[in-house]
Tab-separated table of C-alpha atoms and ligand atoms in Angstrom:
chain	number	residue	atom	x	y	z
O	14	UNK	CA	21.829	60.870	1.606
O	15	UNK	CA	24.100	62.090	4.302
O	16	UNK	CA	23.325	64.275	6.818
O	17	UNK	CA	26.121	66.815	8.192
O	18	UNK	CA	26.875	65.511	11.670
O	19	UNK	CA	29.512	67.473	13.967
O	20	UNK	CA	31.008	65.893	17.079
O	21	UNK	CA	30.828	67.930	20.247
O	22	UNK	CA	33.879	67.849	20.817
O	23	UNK	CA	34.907	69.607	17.934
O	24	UNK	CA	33.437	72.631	19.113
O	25	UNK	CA	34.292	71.716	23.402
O	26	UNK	CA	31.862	72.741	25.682
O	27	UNK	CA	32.705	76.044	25.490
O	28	UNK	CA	32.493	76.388	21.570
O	29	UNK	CA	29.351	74.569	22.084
O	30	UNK	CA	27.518	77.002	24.227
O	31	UNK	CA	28.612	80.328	21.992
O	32	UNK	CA	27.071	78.184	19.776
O	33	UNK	CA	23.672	77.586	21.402
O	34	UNK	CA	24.374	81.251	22.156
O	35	UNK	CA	24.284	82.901	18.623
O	36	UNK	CA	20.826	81.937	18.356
O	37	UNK	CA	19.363	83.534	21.572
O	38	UNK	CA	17.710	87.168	20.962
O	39	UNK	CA	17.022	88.655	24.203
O	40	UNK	CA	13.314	89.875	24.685
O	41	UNK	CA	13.227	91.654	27.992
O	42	UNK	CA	14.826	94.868	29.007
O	43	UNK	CA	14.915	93.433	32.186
O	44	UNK	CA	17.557	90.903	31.276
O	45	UNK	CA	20.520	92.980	31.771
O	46	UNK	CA	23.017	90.374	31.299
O	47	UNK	CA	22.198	86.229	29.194
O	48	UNK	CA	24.505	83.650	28.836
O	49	UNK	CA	27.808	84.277	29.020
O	50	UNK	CA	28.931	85.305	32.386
O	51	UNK	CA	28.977	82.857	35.419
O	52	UNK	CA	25.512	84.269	36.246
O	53	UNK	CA	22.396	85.912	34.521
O	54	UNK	CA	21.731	89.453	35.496
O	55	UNK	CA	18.427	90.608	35.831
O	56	UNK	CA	16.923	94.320	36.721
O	57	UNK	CA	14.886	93.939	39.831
O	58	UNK	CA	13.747	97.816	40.310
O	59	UNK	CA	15.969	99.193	42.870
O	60	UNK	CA	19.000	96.093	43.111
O	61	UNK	CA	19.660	93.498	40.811
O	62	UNK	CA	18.848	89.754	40.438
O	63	UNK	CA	21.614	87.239	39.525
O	64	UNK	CA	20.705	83.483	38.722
O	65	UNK	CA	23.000	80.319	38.112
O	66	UNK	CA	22.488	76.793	37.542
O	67	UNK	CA	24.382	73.675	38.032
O	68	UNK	CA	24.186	70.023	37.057
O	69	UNK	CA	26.097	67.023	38.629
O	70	UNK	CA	25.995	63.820	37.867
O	71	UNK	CA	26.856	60.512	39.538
O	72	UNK	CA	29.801	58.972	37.798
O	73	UNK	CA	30.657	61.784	35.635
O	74	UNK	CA	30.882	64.910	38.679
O	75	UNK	CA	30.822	62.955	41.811
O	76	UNK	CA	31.457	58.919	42.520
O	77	UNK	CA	29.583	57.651	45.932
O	78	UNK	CA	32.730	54.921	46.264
O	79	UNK	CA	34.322	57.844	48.229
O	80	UNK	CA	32.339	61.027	48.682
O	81	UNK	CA	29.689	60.821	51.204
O	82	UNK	CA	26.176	62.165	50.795
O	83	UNK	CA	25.727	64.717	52.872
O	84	UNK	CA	29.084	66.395	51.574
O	85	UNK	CA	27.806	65.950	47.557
O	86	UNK	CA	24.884	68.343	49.066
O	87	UNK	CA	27.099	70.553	50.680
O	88	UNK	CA	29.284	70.745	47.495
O	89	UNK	CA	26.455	70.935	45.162
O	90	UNK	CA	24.928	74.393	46.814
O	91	UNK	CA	28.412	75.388	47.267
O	92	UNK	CA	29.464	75.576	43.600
O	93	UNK	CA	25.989	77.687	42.653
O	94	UNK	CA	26.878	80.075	45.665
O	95	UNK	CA	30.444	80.125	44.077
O	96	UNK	CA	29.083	81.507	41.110
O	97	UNK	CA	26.736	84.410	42.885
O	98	UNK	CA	29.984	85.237	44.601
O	99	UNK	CA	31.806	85.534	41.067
O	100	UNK	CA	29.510	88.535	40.370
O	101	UNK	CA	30.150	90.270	43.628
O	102	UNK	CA	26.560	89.462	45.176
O	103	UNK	CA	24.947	87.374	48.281
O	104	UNK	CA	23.307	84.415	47.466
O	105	UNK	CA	19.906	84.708	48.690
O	106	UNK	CA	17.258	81.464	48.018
O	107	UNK	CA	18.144	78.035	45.843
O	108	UNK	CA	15.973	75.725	44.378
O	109	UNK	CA	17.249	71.923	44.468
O	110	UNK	CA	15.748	69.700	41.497
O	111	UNK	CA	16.879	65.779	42.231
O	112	UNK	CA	16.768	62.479	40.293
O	113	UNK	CA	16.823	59.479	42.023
O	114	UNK	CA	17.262	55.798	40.889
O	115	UNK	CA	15.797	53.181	43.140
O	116	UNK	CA	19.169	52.582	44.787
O	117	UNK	CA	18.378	55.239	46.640
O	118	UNK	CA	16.290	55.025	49.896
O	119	UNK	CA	14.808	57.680	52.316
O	120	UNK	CA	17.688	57.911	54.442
O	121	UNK	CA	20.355	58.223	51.600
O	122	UNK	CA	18.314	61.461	50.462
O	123	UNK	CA	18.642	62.498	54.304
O	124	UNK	CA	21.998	62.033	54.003
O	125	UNK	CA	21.965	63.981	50.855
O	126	UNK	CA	19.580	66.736	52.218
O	127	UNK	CA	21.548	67.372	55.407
O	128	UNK	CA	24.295	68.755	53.202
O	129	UNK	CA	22.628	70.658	51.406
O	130	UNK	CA	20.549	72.130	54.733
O	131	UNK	CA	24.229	72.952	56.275
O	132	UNK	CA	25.571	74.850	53.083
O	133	UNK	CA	22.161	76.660	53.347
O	134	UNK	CA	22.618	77.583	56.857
O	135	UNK	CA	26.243	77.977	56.638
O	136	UNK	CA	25.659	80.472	53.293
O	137	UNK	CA	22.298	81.845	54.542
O	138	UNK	CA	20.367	80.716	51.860
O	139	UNK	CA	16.672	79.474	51.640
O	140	UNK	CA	15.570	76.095	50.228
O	141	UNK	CA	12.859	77.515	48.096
O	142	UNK	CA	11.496	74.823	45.764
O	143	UNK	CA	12.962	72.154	43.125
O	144	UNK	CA	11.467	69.135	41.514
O	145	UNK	CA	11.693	65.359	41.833
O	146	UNK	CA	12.168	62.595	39.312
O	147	UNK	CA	13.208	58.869	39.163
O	148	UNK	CA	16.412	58.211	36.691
O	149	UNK	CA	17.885	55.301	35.302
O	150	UNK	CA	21.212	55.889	36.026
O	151	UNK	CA	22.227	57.390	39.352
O	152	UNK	CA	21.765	60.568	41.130
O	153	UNK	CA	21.206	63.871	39.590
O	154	UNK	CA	21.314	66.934	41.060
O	155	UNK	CA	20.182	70.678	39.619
O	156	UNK	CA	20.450	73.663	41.570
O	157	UNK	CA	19.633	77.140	40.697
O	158	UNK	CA	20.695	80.133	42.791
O	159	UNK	CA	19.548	82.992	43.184
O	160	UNK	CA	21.072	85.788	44.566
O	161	UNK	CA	20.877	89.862	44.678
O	162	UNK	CA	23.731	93.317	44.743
O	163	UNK	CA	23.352	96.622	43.677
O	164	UNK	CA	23.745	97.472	40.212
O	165	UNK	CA	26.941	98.924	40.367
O	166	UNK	CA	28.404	96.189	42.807
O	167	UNK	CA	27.721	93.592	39.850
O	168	UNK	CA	31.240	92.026	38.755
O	169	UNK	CA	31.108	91.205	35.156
O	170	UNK	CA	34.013	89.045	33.245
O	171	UNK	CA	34.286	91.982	30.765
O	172	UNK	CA	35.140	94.856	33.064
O	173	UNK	CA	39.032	93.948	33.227
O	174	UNK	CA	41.439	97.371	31.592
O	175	UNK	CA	44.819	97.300	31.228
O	176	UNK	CA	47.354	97.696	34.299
O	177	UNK	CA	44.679	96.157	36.320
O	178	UNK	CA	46.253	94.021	39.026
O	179	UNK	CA	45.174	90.285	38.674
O	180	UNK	CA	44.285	88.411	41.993
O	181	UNK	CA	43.523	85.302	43.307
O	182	UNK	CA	42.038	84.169	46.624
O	183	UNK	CA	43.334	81.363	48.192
O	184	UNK	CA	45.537	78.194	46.721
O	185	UNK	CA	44.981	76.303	43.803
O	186	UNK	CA	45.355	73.004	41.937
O	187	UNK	CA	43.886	71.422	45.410
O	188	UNK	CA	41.161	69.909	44.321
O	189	UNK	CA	42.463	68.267	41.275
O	190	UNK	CA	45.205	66.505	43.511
O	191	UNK	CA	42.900	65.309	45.710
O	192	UNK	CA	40.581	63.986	43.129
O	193	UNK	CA	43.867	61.917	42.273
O	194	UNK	CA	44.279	61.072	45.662
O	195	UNK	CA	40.876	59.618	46.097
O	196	UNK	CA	40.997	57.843	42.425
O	197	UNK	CA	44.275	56.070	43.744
O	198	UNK	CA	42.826	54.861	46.776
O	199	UNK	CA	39.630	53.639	45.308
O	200	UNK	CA	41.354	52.213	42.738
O	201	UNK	CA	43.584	50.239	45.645
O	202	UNK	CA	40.045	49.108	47.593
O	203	UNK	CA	38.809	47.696	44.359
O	204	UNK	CA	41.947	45.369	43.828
O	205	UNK	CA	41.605	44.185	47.526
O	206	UNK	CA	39.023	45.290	49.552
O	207	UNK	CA	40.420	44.713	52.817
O	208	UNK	CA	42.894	47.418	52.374
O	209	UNK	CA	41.756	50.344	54.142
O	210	UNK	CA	42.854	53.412	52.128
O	211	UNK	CA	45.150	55.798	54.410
O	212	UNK	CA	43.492	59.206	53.408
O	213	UNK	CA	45.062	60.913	57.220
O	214	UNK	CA	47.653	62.948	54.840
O	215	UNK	CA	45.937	64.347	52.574
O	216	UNK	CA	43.286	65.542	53.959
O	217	UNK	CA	43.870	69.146	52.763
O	218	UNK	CA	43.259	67.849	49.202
O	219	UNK	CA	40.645	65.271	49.620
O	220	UNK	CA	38.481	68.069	51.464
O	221	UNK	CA	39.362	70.778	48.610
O	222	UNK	CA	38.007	67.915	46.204
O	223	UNK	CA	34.795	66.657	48.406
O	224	UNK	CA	33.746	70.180	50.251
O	225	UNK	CA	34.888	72.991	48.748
O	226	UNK	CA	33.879	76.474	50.019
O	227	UNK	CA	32.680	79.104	48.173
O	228	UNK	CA	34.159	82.823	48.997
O	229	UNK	CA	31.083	84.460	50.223
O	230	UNK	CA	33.824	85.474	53.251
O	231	UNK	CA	35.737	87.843	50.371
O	232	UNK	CA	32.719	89.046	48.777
O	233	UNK	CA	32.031	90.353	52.757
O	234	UNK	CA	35.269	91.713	52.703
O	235	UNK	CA	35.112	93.527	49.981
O	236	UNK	CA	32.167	95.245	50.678
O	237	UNK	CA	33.858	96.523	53.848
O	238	UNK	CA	36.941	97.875	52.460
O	239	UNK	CA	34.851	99.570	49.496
O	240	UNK	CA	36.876	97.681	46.573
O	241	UNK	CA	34.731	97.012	43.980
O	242	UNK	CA	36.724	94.433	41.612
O	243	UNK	CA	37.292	95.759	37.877
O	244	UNK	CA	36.034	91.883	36.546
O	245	UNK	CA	35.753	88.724	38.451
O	246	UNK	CA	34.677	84.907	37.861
O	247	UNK	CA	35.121	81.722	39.808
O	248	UNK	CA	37.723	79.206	39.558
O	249	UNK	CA	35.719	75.865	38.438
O	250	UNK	CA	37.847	74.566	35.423
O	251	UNK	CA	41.713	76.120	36.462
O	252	UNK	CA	43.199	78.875	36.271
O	253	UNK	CA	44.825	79.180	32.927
O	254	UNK	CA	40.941	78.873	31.705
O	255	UNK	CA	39.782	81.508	33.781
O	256	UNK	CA	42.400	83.837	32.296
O	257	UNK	CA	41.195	83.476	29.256
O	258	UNK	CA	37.560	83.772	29.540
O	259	UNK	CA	38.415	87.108	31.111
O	260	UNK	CA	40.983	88.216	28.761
O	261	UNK	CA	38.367	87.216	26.052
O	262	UNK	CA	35.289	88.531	27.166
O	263	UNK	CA	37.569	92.232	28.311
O	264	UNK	CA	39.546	92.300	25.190
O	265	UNK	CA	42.951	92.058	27.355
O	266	UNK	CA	45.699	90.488	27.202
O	267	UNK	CA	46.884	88.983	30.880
O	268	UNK	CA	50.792	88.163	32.584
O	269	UNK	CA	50.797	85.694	35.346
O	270	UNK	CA	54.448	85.381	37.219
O	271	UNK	CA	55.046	81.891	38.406
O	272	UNK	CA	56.264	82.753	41.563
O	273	UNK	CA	52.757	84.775	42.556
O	274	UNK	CA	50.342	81.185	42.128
O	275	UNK	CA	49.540	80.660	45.381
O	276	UNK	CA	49.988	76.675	46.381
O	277	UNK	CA	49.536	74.592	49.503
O	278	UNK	CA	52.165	72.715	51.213
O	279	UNK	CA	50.038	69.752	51.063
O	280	UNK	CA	48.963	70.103	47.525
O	281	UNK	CA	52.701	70.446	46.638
O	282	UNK	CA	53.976	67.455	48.183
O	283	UNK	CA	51.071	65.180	46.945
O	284	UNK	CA	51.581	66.397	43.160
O	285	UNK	CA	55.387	65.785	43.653
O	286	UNK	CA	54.495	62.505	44.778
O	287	UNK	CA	52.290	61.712	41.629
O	288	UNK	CA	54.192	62.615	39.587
O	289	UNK	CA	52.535	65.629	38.693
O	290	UNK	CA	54.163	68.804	37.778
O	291	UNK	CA	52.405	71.567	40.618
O	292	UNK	CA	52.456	74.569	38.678
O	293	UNK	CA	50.301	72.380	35.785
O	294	UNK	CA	48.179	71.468	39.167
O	295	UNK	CA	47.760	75.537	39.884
O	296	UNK	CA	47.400	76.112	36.489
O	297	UNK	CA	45.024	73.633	34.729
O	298	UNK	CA	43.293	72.172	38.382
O	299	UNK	CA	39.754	72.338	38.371
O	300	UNK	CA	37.181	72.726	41.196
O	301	UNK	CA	38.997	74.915	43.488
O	302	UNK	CA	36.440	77.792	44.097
O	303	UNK	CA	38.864	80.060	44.253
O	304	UNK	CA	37.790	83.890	43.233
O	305	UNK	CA	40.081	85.597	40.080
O	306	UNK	CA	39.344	88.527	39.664
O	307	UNK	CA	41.377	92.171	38.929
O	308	UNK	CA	41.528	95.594	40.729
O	309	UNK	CA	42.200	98.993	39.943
O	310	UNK	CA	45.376	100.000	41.035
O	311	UNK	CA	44.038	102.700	43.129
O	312	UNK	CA	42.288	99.652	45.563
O	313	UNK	CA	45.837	97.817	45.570
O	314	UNK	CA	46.633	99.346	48.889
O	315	UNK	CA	43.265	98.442	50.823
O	316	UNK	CA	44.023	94.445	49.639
O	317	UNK	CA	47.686	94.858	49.706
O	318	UNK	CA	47.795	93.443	53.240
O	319	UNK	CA	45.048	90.578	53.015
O	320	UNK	CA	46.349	87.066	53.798
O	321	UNK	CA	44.386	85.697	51.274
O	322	UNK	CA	44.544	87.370	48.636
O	323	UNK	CA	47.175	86.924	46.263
O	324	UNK	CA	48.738	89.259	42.998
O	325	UNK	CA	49.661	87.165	40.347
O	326	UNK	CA	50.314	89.568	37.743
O	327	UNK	CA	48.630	92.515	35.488
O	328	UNK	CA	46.340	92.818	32.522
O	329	UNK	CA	47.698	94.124	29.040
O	330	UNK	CA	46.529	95.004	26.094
O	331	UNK	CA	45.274	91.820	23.818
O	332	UNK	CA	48.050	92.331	21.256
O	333	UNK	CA	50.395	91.368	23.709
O	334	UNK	CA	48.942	88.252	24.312
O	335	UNK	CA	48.886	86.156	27.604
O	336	UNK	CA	51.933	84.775	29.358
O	337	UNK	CA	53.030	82.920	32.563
O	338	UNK	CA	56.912	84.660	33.618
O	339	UNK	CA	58.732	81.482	35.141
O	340	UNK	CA	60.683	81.701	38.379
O	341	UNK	CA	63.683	81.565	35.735
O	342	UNK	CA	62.156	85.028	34.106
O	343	UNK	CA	61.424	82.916	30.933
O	344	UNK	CA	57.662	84.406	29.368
O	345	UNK	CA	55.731	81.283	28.184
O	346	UNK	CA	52.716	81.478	26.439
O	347	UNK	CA	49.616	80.188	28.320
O	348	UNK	CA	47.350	77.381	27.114
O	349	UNK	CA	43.954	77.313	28.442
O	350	UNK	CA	43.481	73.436	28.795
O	351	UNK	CA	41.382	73.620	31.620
O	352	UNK	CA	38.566	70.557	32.276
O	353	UNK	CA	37.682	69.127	29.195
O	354	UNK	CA	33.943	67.450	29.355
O	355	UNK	CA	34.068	66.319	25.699
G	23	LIG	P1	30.364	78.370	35.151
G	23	LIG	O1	31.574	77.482	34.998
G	23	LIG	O2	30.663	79.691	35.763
G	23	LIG	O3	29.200	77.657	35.798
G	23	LIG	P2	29.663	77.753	32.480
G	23	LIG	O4	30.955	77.616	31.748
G	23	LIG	O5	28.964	76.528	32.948
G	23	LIG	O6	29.901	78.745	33.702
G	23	LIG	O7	28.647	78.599	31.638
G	23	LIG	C1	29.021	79.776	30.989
G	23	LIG	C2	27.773	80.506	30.541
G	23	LIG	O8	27.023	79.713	29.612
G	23	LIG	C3	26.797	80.834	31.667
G	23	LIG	O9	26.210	82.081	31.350
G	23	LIG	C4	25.761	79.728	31.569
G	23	LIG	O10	24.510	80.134	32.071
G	23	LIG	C5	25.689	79.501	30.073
G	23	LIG	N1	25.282	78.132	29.673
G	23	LIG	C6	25.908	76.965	29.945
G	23	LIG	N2	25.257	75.927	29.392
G	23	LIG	C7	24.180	76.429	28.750
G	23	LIG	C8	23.109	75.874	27.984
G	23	LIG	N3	23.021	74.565	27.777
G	23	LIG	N4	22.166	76.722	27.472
G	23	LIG	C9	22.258	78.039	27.706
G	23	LIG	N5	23.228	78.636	28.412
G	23	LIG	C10	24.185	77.854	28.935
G	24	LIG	MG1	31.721	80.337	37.313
């Protein structure tokens, strides 16, 4: 007798968790928004509740050869704060579940802890709880944020209309070349250890990859100049991803113009010198942190001026389907690749 077995990554991770999602009936009235968004929403009387969670792994998120304890803390509060930010709210208490292998002494969960007590301090967020647990194989981390806005503040990834402006804070594809960067270089210790790897330029990319930063700072700024974005999310698995999880979950359709994607010098040069194409970087980079999200065109002029906030293109109607304009004026279709886990 054979049983039906389907591979994971038939479905991706993404197909996977509409999956797991078809099944879910919602109980509570309170539960104003499940799965599907980068954060639960959940009616708290007056304001609401938002709650994420996050799992990292030794070996498959983060590799100890070359990024140091304290700033895996820092980077693991730091991605759950990124996704509070994604729905326009302040991240307000975390809870930080760990399990530990006996490689591990009391110092290397200092080291660990002290990252994660900076990111709490620098986000102003309490440590409020967690659990503890002995693994087999490496460090794992879990954190849960928690964090509150107003009803109407809440940024949803369905809220995007058509002639919306589409924005993006920061630079992208970072990360992802620094990830290379560090890869390289480990890869050049292992062969002969007493090279020491020359990370001095690239130290733009290595820290996008090792301690990125969520941006509470535009959520702040946003507040103050009364801009309320249309729909938002964060920027974990690249761009051309991101796009499409909004232009799904809105019904849109999206254009992104080539010469808009905002890249660093640094990140540039280092793809160039990889051999990597930088708009794929921009494009299909994960882990940058970055906020997309898309305005109203009546808020363009109180952003218009920000130095970090960039315009990449408009939202269309679905039918018309989502394209990148090249700096040649060429319309290419875009592919969500993204990060693939599967
Ligand atoms: P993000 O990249 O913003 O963290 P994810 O792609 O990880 O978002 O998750 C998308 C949505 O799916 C979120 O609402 C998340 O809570 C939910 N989700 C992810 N994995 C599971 C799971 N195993 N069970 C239930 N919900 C999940
Ligand atoms: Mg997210």
């Amino acid at each position: 007798m054979s049983e039906k077995r389907t591979e994971i990554s038939d479905l991706g991770e993404f197909g996977l968790i509409d999956h797991l999602n078809e099944k879910v009936k919602l109980q509570n009235d309170s539960t104003l928004k499940g799965i599907g968004d980068d954060a639960a929403v959940i009616d708290a009387g007056d304001h609401a509740k938002v709650v994420t969670t996050d799992l990292l792994l030794e070996g498959v998120h983060f590799d100890l050869a070359y990024a140091p304890l304290p700033h895996v803390g820092f980077k693991a509060v730091a991605v759950n704060v990124s996704d509070i930010a994604a729905m326009n709210a302040i991240p307000k208490q975390i809870t930080v579940s760990i399990a530990l292998s006996n490689r591990f002494s009391v110092e290397a969960v200092d080291a660990l802890y002290s990252g994660i007590r900076a990111a709490c301090e620098h986000y102003g967020v309490d440590l409020v709880g967690g659990d503890t647990t002995a693994s087999r194989s490496g460090l794992v981390i879990s954190i849960t944020a928690i964090g509150e806005a107003q009803k109407g503040q809440i940024t949803y990834r369905n809220g995007a209309k058509e002639n919306d402006i589409l924005c993006v804070t920061g630079d992208l594809g970072g990360a992802l070349v620094g990830l290379q960067i560090l890869e390289r270089e480990k890869q050049v210790f292992l062969a002969n250890p007493d090279m020491r790897p020359d990370l001095e330029k690239y130290t733009i990319v290595t820290g996008r990859q090792l301690k990125p930063d969520a941006r509470m700072d535009i959520i702040h700024e946003l507040r103050e100049l009364g801009v309320v974005p249309t729909s938002m999310m964060d920027i974990s698995d690249g761009l051309a991803s991101e796009i499409f999880h909004i232009c799904k979950s809105s019904n849109v359709g999206a254009t992104i113009y080539e010469d808009k994607l905002p890249i660093d010098k640094q990140t540039f040069d280092t793809a160039v010198e990889l051999n990597l194409d930088p708009i794929t970087c921009v494009l299909n980079g994960g882990e940058d942190y970055e906020l997309l999200f898309t305005i109203d065109q009546k808020d363009f002029e109180k952003l218009e001026k920000h130095p970090d906030i960039h315009f990449i293109g408009h939202i269309s109607k679905a039918e018309e389907g989502k394209f990148l304009v090249t700096k040649s004026g060429t319309a290419v279709t875009i592919k969500a690749q993204g990060w693939k886990h599967f």
